[in-house]
Amino acid sequence: MDKKTIYQHQEHKLVFCSVNSMSDLAHLLRTEQRRLQLMAAKPGYKSFPVPKKGGGERQIEAPNEDLKKTLSFLNHYLQSTYVLEKSVAAFGFVTGVRNDEDRRNVLTNANKHLGNPWMLNLDLEDFFHQVSRDKVAQIFAGPPFHFKRDIPDFLADLCTYQGRLPMGAPTSPVLSNFACREMDMNLYLACQDKNFVYTRYADDMTFSGPQALNEESVAGLSKIIEDSGFRINARKSKIFGPDDPKVVTGLLLQEKEATLSPEYLDLLGQEIQSLHNIMWSQNEQGQISTRWIEQMKQQVRGRLNFAGFVLKRNDARYNQLKDAFYTACNPPQEEFGAVNWRSFPYNF
């Protein structure tokens, strides 16, 4: 994500929060006013399921190209506004700021809990879909926006689908953070009284401290969450004691820093080997490329980049995996005799 200076974020926030009419908004989003109104009245989405890691499916609602482009412009201003108004507990979906000592990402989120012998992980169920269209309208009507007249309702219509935040729109992550600001503050204050640390990375909530949270404390935290309009996924709730290996958003807490679990690296190695085998077989058959192979490459590349981010680029295991990925994606052509003539460039 592109990093900007605080001054640039302040400038973008000022411009956006100064919007006073539909024509102002249309100009800012680089869209004709009538076209913008049609998008809000009948937002174009394509819904499809994707499998979850732990089983089951997640419903994705992808906006069409015009709507996606408009929402991307809007997200640009929303992110700049949020980075200046962010919750002390939020670590996910927060845009970067150059030379920022308070970096918000998956690694700094996990590192907040280092050294604490007790930890509780909670997961919010169906996170984006729990943020209703009315809640989004309240966000735009309240601080820091204070939009007047019909603008809050219009923006709520533009940013929601079927009455809630869609999973797949560019604006949904930052709007979910705005929706959680009051809850984050209430949980943070409740944890301060108990000498506990609280952080939230999207729908993953982590509480840690020097002693175990008793039933009364957990019930109090649960009530704050439920009163804020969210549901806890009881199946993913987990308590860690002093002798348990502690995992926060997929990262293993060690004595001085969070790192990747050995299982993550082993699984990544297996995925790269599978990619290598598939590429080898495909080339033997003379198939140069297919769409699903490109998707598989993209997924593995994303996991590899995450490993490099956590482990740092000079880590030996990371570099071994990176070299294996490059080899898998670029099998030596001289090993293969078959040629896919449909892929041959006939236009000289």
Coordinates of N, CA and C in Angstrom, one line a residue, residues 21-207:
S21 N -22.1 18.9 -1.1 CA -23.2 18.7 -2.0 C -22.9 17.5 -2.9
M22 N -23.9 17.0 -3.6 CA -23.7 15.9 -4.5 C -22.8 16.2 -5.6
S23 N -22.8 17.4 -6.1 CA -21.9 17.8 -7.2 C -20.5 17.8 -6.7
D24 N -20.3 18.3 -5.4 CA -18.9 18.2 -4.9 C -18.4 16.8 -4.8
L25 N -19.3 15.9 -4.4 CA -18.9 14.5 -4.2 C -18.6 13.8 -5.6
A26 N -19.4 14.1 -6.6 CA -19.2 13.6 -7.9 C -17.9 14.1 -8.5
H27 N -17.6 15.3 -8.3 CA -16.3 15.9 -8.8 C -15.1 15.2 -8.1
L28 N -15.2 15.0 -6.8 CA -14.2 14.3 -6.0 C -13.9 12.9 -6.5
L29 N -15.0 12.2 -6.8 CA -14.9 10.8 -7.2 C -14.8 10.6 -8.7
R30 N -14.6 11.7 -9.4 CA -14.3 11.7 -10.9 C -15.4 11.0 -11.7
T31 N -16.6 11.2 -11.3 CA -17.8 10.6 -11.9 C -18.9 11.6 -12.1
E32 N -19.6 11.5 -13.2 CA -20.7 12.3 -13.4 C -21.8 12.1 -12.3
Q33 N -22.4 13.2 -11.9 CA -23.4 13.1 -10.8 C -24.5 12.0 -11.1
R34 N -25.1 12.1 -12.3 CA -26.1 11.2 -12.6 C -25.6 9.7 -12.6
R35 N -24.4 9.5 -13.1 CA -23.9 8.2 -13.1 C -23.6 7.7 -11.7
L36 N -23.2 8.6 -10.8 CA -22.9 8.2 -9.4 C -24.2 7.8 -8.7
Q37 N -25.3 8.6 -9.0 CA -26.6 8.3 -8.4 C -27.1 6.9 -8.9
L38 N -26.9 6.6 -10.2 CA -27.3 5.3 -10.6 C -26.6 4.2 -10.0
M39 N -25.3 4.4 -9.7 CA -24.5 3.4 -9.0 C -25.0 3.1 -7.6
A40 N -25.4 4.2 -6.9 CA -25.9 4.0 -5.6 C -27.3 3.4 -5.5
A41 N -28.1 3.7 -6.5 CA -29.5 3.2 -6.6 C -29.5 1.7 -6.9
K42 N -28.6 1.3 -7.8 CA -28.5 -0.1 -8.2 C -27.1 -0.5 -8.4
P43 N -26.4 -0.8 -7.2 CA -25.0 -1.2 -7.3 C -24.8 -2.5 -8.0
G44 N -23.8 -2.6 -8.9 CA -23.6 -3.8 -9.6 C -22.6 -4.7 -9.0
Y45 N -23.0 -5.9 -8.5 CA -22.1 -6.8 -7.9 C -22.3 -8.2 -8.5
K46 N -21.2 -9.0 -8.4 CA -21.3 -10.4 -8.8 C -20.9 -11.2 -7.6
S47 N -21.8 -12.1 -7.1 CA -21.5 -12.9 -5.9 C -21.0 -14.3 -6.3
F48 N -20.0 -14.7 -5.5 CA -19.5 -16.1 -5.7 C -18.9 -16.6 -4.4
P49 N -18.9 -17.9 -4.1 CA -18.3 -18.4 -2.9 C -16.8 -18.8 -3.1
V50 N -16.1 -18.6 -2.0 CA -14.7 -19.1 -2.0 C -14.5 -19.9 -0.8
P51 N -13.7 -21.0 -0.8 CA -13.5 -21.9 0.3 C -12.7 -21.2 1.4
K52 N -13.1 -21.4 2.7 CA -12.3 -21.0 3.8 C -11.2 -22.0 4.2
K53 N -10.2 -21.5 4.8 CA -9.1 -22.4 5.2 C -9.6 -23.5 6.1
G54 N -10.5 -23.2 7.1 CA -10.9 -24.1 8.1 C -12.2 -24.9 7.6
G55 N -12.5 -24.8 6.4 CA -13.7 -25.5 5.9 C -14.9 -24.5 5.7
G56 N -15.8 -24.9 4.9 CA -17.0 -24.0 4.6 C -16.6 -23.0 3.5
E57 N -17.5 -22.1 3.3 CA -17.3 -21.1 2.2 C -17.6 -19.7 2.7
R58 N -16.9 -18.7 2.0 CA -17.1 -17.3 2.3 C -17.7 -16.7 1.0
Q59 N -18.8 -15.9 1.2 CA -19.4 -15.3 0.0 C -18.8 -14.0 -0.3
I60 N -18.2 -13.9 -1.5 CA -17.6 -12.7 -2.0 C -18.5 -12.0 -2.9
E61 N -18.6 -10.7 -2.7 CA -19.5 -9.8 -3.6 C -18.5 -8.8 -4.3
A62 N -18.2 -9.0 -5.5 CA -17.3 -8.2 -6.3 C -18.0 -7.1 -7.1
P63 N -17.7 -5.9 -6.9 CA -18.3 -4.8 -7.7 C -17.9 -4.8 -9.1
N64 N -18.8 -4.3 -10.0 CA -18.4 -4.2 -11.4 C -17.3 -3.2 -11.6
E65 N -16.7 -3.1 -12.8 CA -15.5 -2.2 -13.0 C -15.8 -0.8 -12.7
D66 N -16.9 -0.2 -13.1 CA -17.3 1.2 -12.9 C -17.4 1.5 -11.4
L67 N -18.1 0.6 -10.7 CA -18.4 0.8 -9.3 C -17.0 0.6 -8.5
K68 N -16.3 -0.4 -8.9 CA -15.0 -0.6 -8.2 C -14.1 0.6 -8.4
K69 N -14.0 1.2 -9.5 CA -13.2 2.4 -9.8 C -13.6 3.5 -8.9
T70 N -14.9 3.8 -8.8 CA -15.5 4.8 -8.0 C -15.2 4.6 -6.5
L71 N -15.4 3.4 -6.0 CA -15.2 3.1 -4.6 C -13.7 3.1 -4.3
S72 N -12.8 2.9 -5.3 CA -11.4 3.0 -5.0 C -11.0 4.4 -4.8
F73 N -11.6 5.4 -5.6 CA -11.4 6.8 -5.3 C -11.8 7.2 -3.9
L74 N -13.0 6.7 -3.5 CA -13.6 7.0 -2.2 C -12.7 6.4 -1.1
N75 N -12.2 5.2 -1.3 CA -11.4 4.5 -0.3 C -10.1 5.3 -0.1
H76 N -9.6 6.0 -1.1 CA -8.4 6.8 -1.0 C -8.6 7.9 0.1
Y77 N -9.8 8.5 0.1 CA -10.0 9.6 1.1 C -10.4 9.0 2.4
L78 N -11.1 7.9 2.4 CA -11.5 7.3 3.7 C -10.3 6.8 4.4
Q79 N -9.3 6.2 3.7 CA -8.1 5.7 4.4 C -7.3 6.9 5.0
S80 N -7.2 8.0 4.3 CA -6.4 9.1 4.8 C -7.1 9.7 6.0
T81 N -8.5 9.6 6.0 CA -9.2 10.1 7.2 C -9.0 9.2 8.4
Y82 N -9.1 7.9 8.1 CA -9.0 6.9 9.2 C -7.6 6.9 9.9
V83 N -6.6 7.1 9.1 CA -5.2 7.0 9.6 C -5.0 8.1 10.6
L84 N -5.8 9.2 10.5 CA -5.7 10.3 11.5 C -6.7 10.2 12.6
E85 N -7.6 9.2 12.5 CA -8.6 9.1 13.5 C -8.7 7.6 14.0
K86 N -7.6 6.9 13.8 CA -7.7 5.4 14.0 C -7.7 5.1 15.5
S87 N -8.3 4.0 15.8 CA -8.4 3.4 17.1 C -7.1 3.0 17.6
V88 N -6.8 3.1 18.9 CA -5.6 2.7 19.5 C -5.3 1.2 19.3
A89 N -6.4 0.5 19.1 CA -6.4 -1.0 19.1 C -6.3 -1.6 17.7
A90 N -6.6 -0.8 16.7 CA -6.8 -1.3 15.3 C -5.4 -1.5 14.6
F91 N -5.1 -2.7 14.1 CA -3.9 -2.9 13.4 C -4.1 -3.4 12.0
G92 N -5.3 -3.8 11.6 CA -5.5 -4.2 10.2 C -6.2 -3.2 9.4
F93 N -6.0 -3.2 8.1 CA -6.6 -2.3 7.1 C -6.2 -0.8 7.4
V94 N -5.0 -0.6 7.9 CA -4.6 0.8 8.2 C -3.5 1.2 7.2
T95 N -3.7 2.2 6.5 CA -2.7 2.6 5.4 C -1.4 3.1 6.1
G96 N -0.3 3.0 5.3 CA 1.0 3.3 5.8 C 1.3 4.8 5.8
V97 N 2.1 5.2 6.7 CA 2.6 6.6 6.8 C 4.1 6.5 6.8
R98 N 4.7 7.3 6.0 CA 6.2 7.3 5.9 C 6.8 7.7 7.2
N99 N 7.8 7.0 7.6 CA 8.6 7.3 8.9 C 7.7 7.3 10.1
D100 N 6.7 6.4 10.1 CA 5.8 6.3 11.2 C 6.3 5.3 12.2
E101 N 6.5 5.8 13.5 CA 7.0 4.9 14.5 C 5.9 3.9 15.0
D102 N 4.6 4.3 14.8 CA 3.5 3.5 15.2 C 2.9 2.8 14.0
R103 N 3.7 1.8 13.5 CA 3.3 1.1 12.3 C 2.2 0.1 12.7
R104 N 1.2 0.0 11.8 CA 0.1 -0.9 12.1 C 0.0 -2.0 11.0
N105 N 0.4 -3.2 11.4 CA 0.4 -4.4 10.5 C 0.3 -5.6 11.3
V106 N 0.2 -6.8 10.6 CA 0.0 -8.1 11.3 C 1.2 -8.4 12.3
L107 N 2.4 -7.9 12.0 CA 3.5 -8.2 12.8 C 3.5 -7.3 14.1
T108 N 3.3 -6.0 13.9 CA 3.3 -5.2 15.1 C 2.1 -5.5 16.0
N109 N 1.0 -6.0 15.4 CA -0.2 -6.4 16.2 C 0.2 -7.6 17.1
A110 N 0.9 -8.6 16.5 CA 1.3 -9.7 17.3 C 2.4 -9.3 18.4
N111 N 3.3 -8.5 18.0 CA 4.4 -8.1 19.0 C 3.8 -7.3 20.2
K112 N 2.6 -6.8 20.1 CA 2.1 -6.1 21.3 C 1.8 -7.1 22.4
H113 N 1.8 -8.3 22.2 CA 1.4 -9.3 23.2 C 2.6 -10.1 23.7
L114 N 3.8 -9.8 23.2 CA 5.0 -10.5 23.7 C 5.2 -10.4 25.2
G115 N 5.6 -11.5 25.8 CA 5.9 -11.5 27.2 C 4.7 -11.7 28.2
N116 N 3.5 -11.7 27.6 CA 2.4 -11.9 28.5 C 2.0 -13.4 28.6
P117 N 2.0 -13.9 29.9 CA 1.8 -15.3 30.0 C 0.4 -15.8 29.7
W118 N -0.6 -14.9 29.8 CA -2.0 -15.3 29.5 C -2.5 -14.6 28.3
M119 N -3.3 -15.3 27.5 CA -3.8 -14.7 26.3 C -5.2 -15.3 25.9
L120 N -6.1 -14.4 25.3 CA -7.4 -14.9 24.8 C -7.5 -14.4 23.4
N121 N -7.9 -15.3 22.5 CA -8.2 -14.9 21.1 C -9.7 -15.0 20.9
L122 N -10.3 -14.0 20.3 CA -11.7 -14.0 19.9 C -11.8 -13.7 18.4
D123 N -12.8 -14.2 17.8 CA -13.0 -14.0 16.3 C -14.4 -13.5 16.2
L124 N -14.6 -12.4 15.4 CA -15.9 -11.9 15.1 C -16.5 -12.7 13.9
E125 N -17.7 -13.1 14.0 CA -18.4 -13.9 13.0 C -19.0 -13.0 11.9
D126 N -18.7 -13.4 10.7 CA -19.4 -12.7 9.5 C -19.1 -11.2 9.6
F127 N -17.9 -10.8 9.8 CA -17.5 -9.5 10.2 C -18.1 -8.3 9.4
F128 N -17.8 -8.3 8.1 CA -18.3 -7.2 7.2 C -19.8 -7.1 7.2
H129 N -20.4 -8.3 7.1 CA -21.9 -8.4 7.0 C -22.6 -7.9 8.2
Q130 N -21.9 -7.8 9.3 CA -22.5 -7.3 10.6 C -22.6 -5.8 10.6
V131 N -21.9 -5.1 9.7 CA -22.0 -3.7 9.6 C -23.1 -3.3 8.6
S132 N -24.2 -2.8 9.2 CA -25.4 -2.6 8.4 C -25.3 -1.3 7.6
R133 N -26.2 -1.1 6.7 CA -26.3 0.1 5.9 C -26.6 1.3 6.8
D134 N -27.5 1.1 7.8 CA -27.8 2.2 8.7 C -26.6 2.6 9.5
K135 N -25.8 1.6 9.9 CA -24.5 1.9 10.6 C -23.6 2.8 9.8
V136 N -23.5 2.4 8.5 CA -22.6 3.2 7.6 C -23.1 4.6 7.4
A137 N -24.4 4.8 7.3 CA -25.0 6.2 7.3 C -24.7 6.9 8.5
Q138 N -24.7 6.3 9.7 CA -24.3 7.0 11.0 C -22.9 7.4 11.0
I139 N -22.0 6.5 10.4 CA -20.6 6.8 10.3 C -20.4 8.1 9.6
F140 N -21.0 8.3 8.4 CA -20.8 9.5 7.6 C -21.5 10.7 8.2
A141 N -22.6 10.5 9.0 CA -23.2 11.6 9.6 C -22.5 12.1 10.9
G142 N -21.7 11.2 11.5 CA -21.0 11.5 12.7 C -19.6 12.0 12.5
P143 N -18.8 12.2 13.6 CA -17.4 12.6 13.5 C -16.6 11.5 12.9
P144 N -15.6 11.9 12.1 CA -15.1 13.2 11.8 C -15.7 13.8 10.6
F145 N -16.7 13.1 9.9 CA -17.2 13.6 8.6 C -18.2 14.7 8.8
H146 N -19.3 14.5 9.6 CA -20.3 15.5 9.8 C -21.0 15.9 8.5
F147 N -21.2 14.9 7.6 CA -21.9 15.3 6.4 C -23.3 15.6 6.6
K148 N -23.9 16.5 5.8 CA -25.2 17.0 6.0 C -26.2 16.5 4.9
R149 N -27.5 16.9 5.1 CA -28.5 16.6 4.2 C -28.5 15.1 3.7
D150 N -28.5 14.9 2.4 CA -28.7 13.5 2.0 C -27.4 12.8 1.7
I151 N -26.2 13.4 2.0 CA -24.9 12.8 1.7 C -24.7 11.5 2.5
P152 N -24.9 11.5 3.8 CA -24.7 10.2 4.6 C -25.5 9.1 4.0
D153 N -26.7 9.3 3.7 CA -27.5 8.2 3.2 C -27.1 7.8 1.8
F154 N -26.7 8.7 1.0 CA -26.2 8.4 -0.4 C -24.9 7.6 -0.3
L155 N -24.0 8.0 0.5 CA -22.7 7.3 0.6 C -23.0 5.9 1.2
A156 N -23.9 5.8 2.1 CA -24.3 4.4 2.7 C -24.8 3.5 1.6
D157 N -25.6 4.1 0.7 CA -26.2 3.3 -0.4 C -25.1 2.9 -1.4
L158 N -24.1 3.8 -1.6 CA -23.0 3.5 -2.5 C -22.1 2.4 -2.0
C159 N -21.9 2.4 -0.7 CA -20.9 1.5 -0.1 C -21.4 0.2 0.4
T160 N -22.7 0.0 0.4 CA -23.3 -1.3 0.9 C -24.0 -2.0 -0.2
Y161 N -24.3 -3.3 0.1 CA -25.0 -4.2 -0.8 C -25.9 -5.1 0.0
Q162 N -27.1 -5.2 -0.4 CA -28.1 -6.0 0.3 C -28.1 -5.6 1.8
G163 N -28.0 -4.3 2.1 CA -28.2 -3.8 3.5 C -27.0 -3.9 4.4
R164 N -25.8 -4.3 3.8 CA -24.6 -4.4 4.7 C -23.3 -4.2 3.9
L165 N -22.2 -4.1 4.6 CA -20.9 -4.0 3.8 C -20.7 -5.3 3.0
P166 N -20.4 -5.2 1.8 CA -20.1 -6.4 1.0 C -18.6 -6.8 1.1
M167 N -18.4 -8.1 1.1 CA -17.1 -8.7 1.2 C -16.5 -8.7 -0.2
G168 N -15.7 -7.7 -0.5 CA -15.1 -7.5 -1.9 C -15.1 -6.1 -2.4
A169 N -15.7 -5.2 -1.7 CA -15.7 -3.8 -2.1 C -14.4 -3.1 -1.5
P170 N -13.8 -2.2 -2.3 CA -12.6 -1.6 -1.8 C -12.8 -0.8 -0.5
T171 N -14.0 -0.3 -0.3 CA -14.3 0.6 0.9 C -14.7 -0.2 2.1
S172 N -15.0 -1.5 2.0 CA -15.5 -2.2 3.2 C -14.5 -2.4 4.3
P173 N -13.2 -2.6 4.1 CA -12.2 -2.8 5.2 C -12.1 -1.5 6.0
V174 N -11.9 -0.3 5.4 CA -11.8 0.9 6.2 C -13.1 1.3 6.9
L175 N -14.2 1.0 6.3 CA -15.5 1.3 6.9 C -15.8 0.4 8.1
S176 N -15.3 -0.9 8.0 CA -15.4 -1.8 9.2 C -14.6 -1.2 10.3
N177 N -13.4 -0.6 10.0 CA -12.6 0.0 11.1 C -13.4 1.2 11.7
F178 N -14.0 2.0 10.9 CA -14.8 3.1 11.5 C -15.9 2.6 12.3
A179 N -16.6 1.5 11.9 CA -17.7 0.9 12.6 C -17.2 0.4 14.0
C180 N -16.0 0.0 14.1 CA -15.4 -0.6 15.4 C -14.8 0.5 16.3
R181 N -14.8 1.7 16.0 CA -14.0 2.7 16.8 C -14.5 2.8 18.2
E182 N -15.8 2.9 18.4 CA -16.4 3.0 19.7 C -16.2 1.7 20.5
M183 N -16.4 0.5 19.9 CA -16.1 -0.8 20.5 C -14.7 -0.9 20.9
D184 N -13.8 -0.5 20.0 CA -12.3 -0.6 20.3 C -12.0 0.2 21.6
M185 N -12.5 1.4 21.6 CA -12.2 2.3 22.8 C -12.8 1.7 24.1
N186 N -14.0 1.2 24.0 CA -14.6 0.6 25.2 C -13.8 -0.7 25.7
L187 N -13.4 -1.5 24.8 CA -12.6 -2.7 25.1 C -11.2 -2.3 25.6
Y188 N -10.7 -1.3 25.0 CA -9.3 -0.8 25.5 C -9.4 -0.3 26.9
L189 N -10.4 0.5 27.2 CA -10.6 1.0 28.6 C -10.8 -0.1 29.6
A190 N -11.7 -1.0 29.2 CA -12.0 -2.2 30.1 C -10.7 -3.0 30.4
C191 N -9.8 -3.1 29.4 CA -8.6 -3.9 29.5 C -7.6 -3.1 30.4
Q192 N -7.6 -1.8 30.2 CA -6.6 -1.0 31.0 C -6.9 -1.2 32.5
D193 N -8.1 -1.3 32.9 CA -8.5 -1.5 34.3 C -7.9 -2.9 34.8
K194 N -7.8 -3.8 33.9 CA -7.3 -5.2 34.3 C -5.8 -5.4 34.0
N195 N -5.1 -4.3 33.5 CA -3.7 -4.4 33.1 C -3.5 -5.4 32.0
F196 N -4.5 -5.4 31.0 CA -4.4 -6.3 29.9 C -4.2 -5.4 28.6
V197 N -3.6 -6.1 27.6 CA -3.4 -5.5 26.3 C -4.5 -6.0 25.4
Y198 N -5.0 -5.1 24.6 CA -6.1 -5.4 23.6 C -5.7 -4.9 22.2
T199 N -5.7 -5.8 21.2 CA -5.5 -5.3 19.8 C -6.5 -6.1 19.0
R200 N -6.8 -5.4 17.8 CA -7.8 -6.0 16.8 C -7.2 -5.9 15.5
Y201 N -7.0 -7.1 14.8 CA -6.6 -7.1 13.4 C -7.8 -7.6 12.6
A202 N -8.6 -6.7 12.0 CA -9.8 -7.0 11.3 C -10.8 -7.6 12.3
D203 N -11.1 -8.9 12.0 CA -12.1 -9.6 12.9 C -11.4 -10.4 14.0
D204 N -10.0 -10.4 14.1 CA -9.3 -11.2 15.1 C -9.0 -10.3 16.2
M205 N -9.5 -10.6 17.4 CA -9.3 -9.8 18.6 C -8.4 -10.6 19.6
T206 N -7.4 -9.9 20.2 CA -6.5 -10.6 21.1 C -6.4 -9.8 22.4
F207 N -6.4 -10.5 23.5 CA -6.3 -9.9 24.8 C -5.2 -10.7 25.6

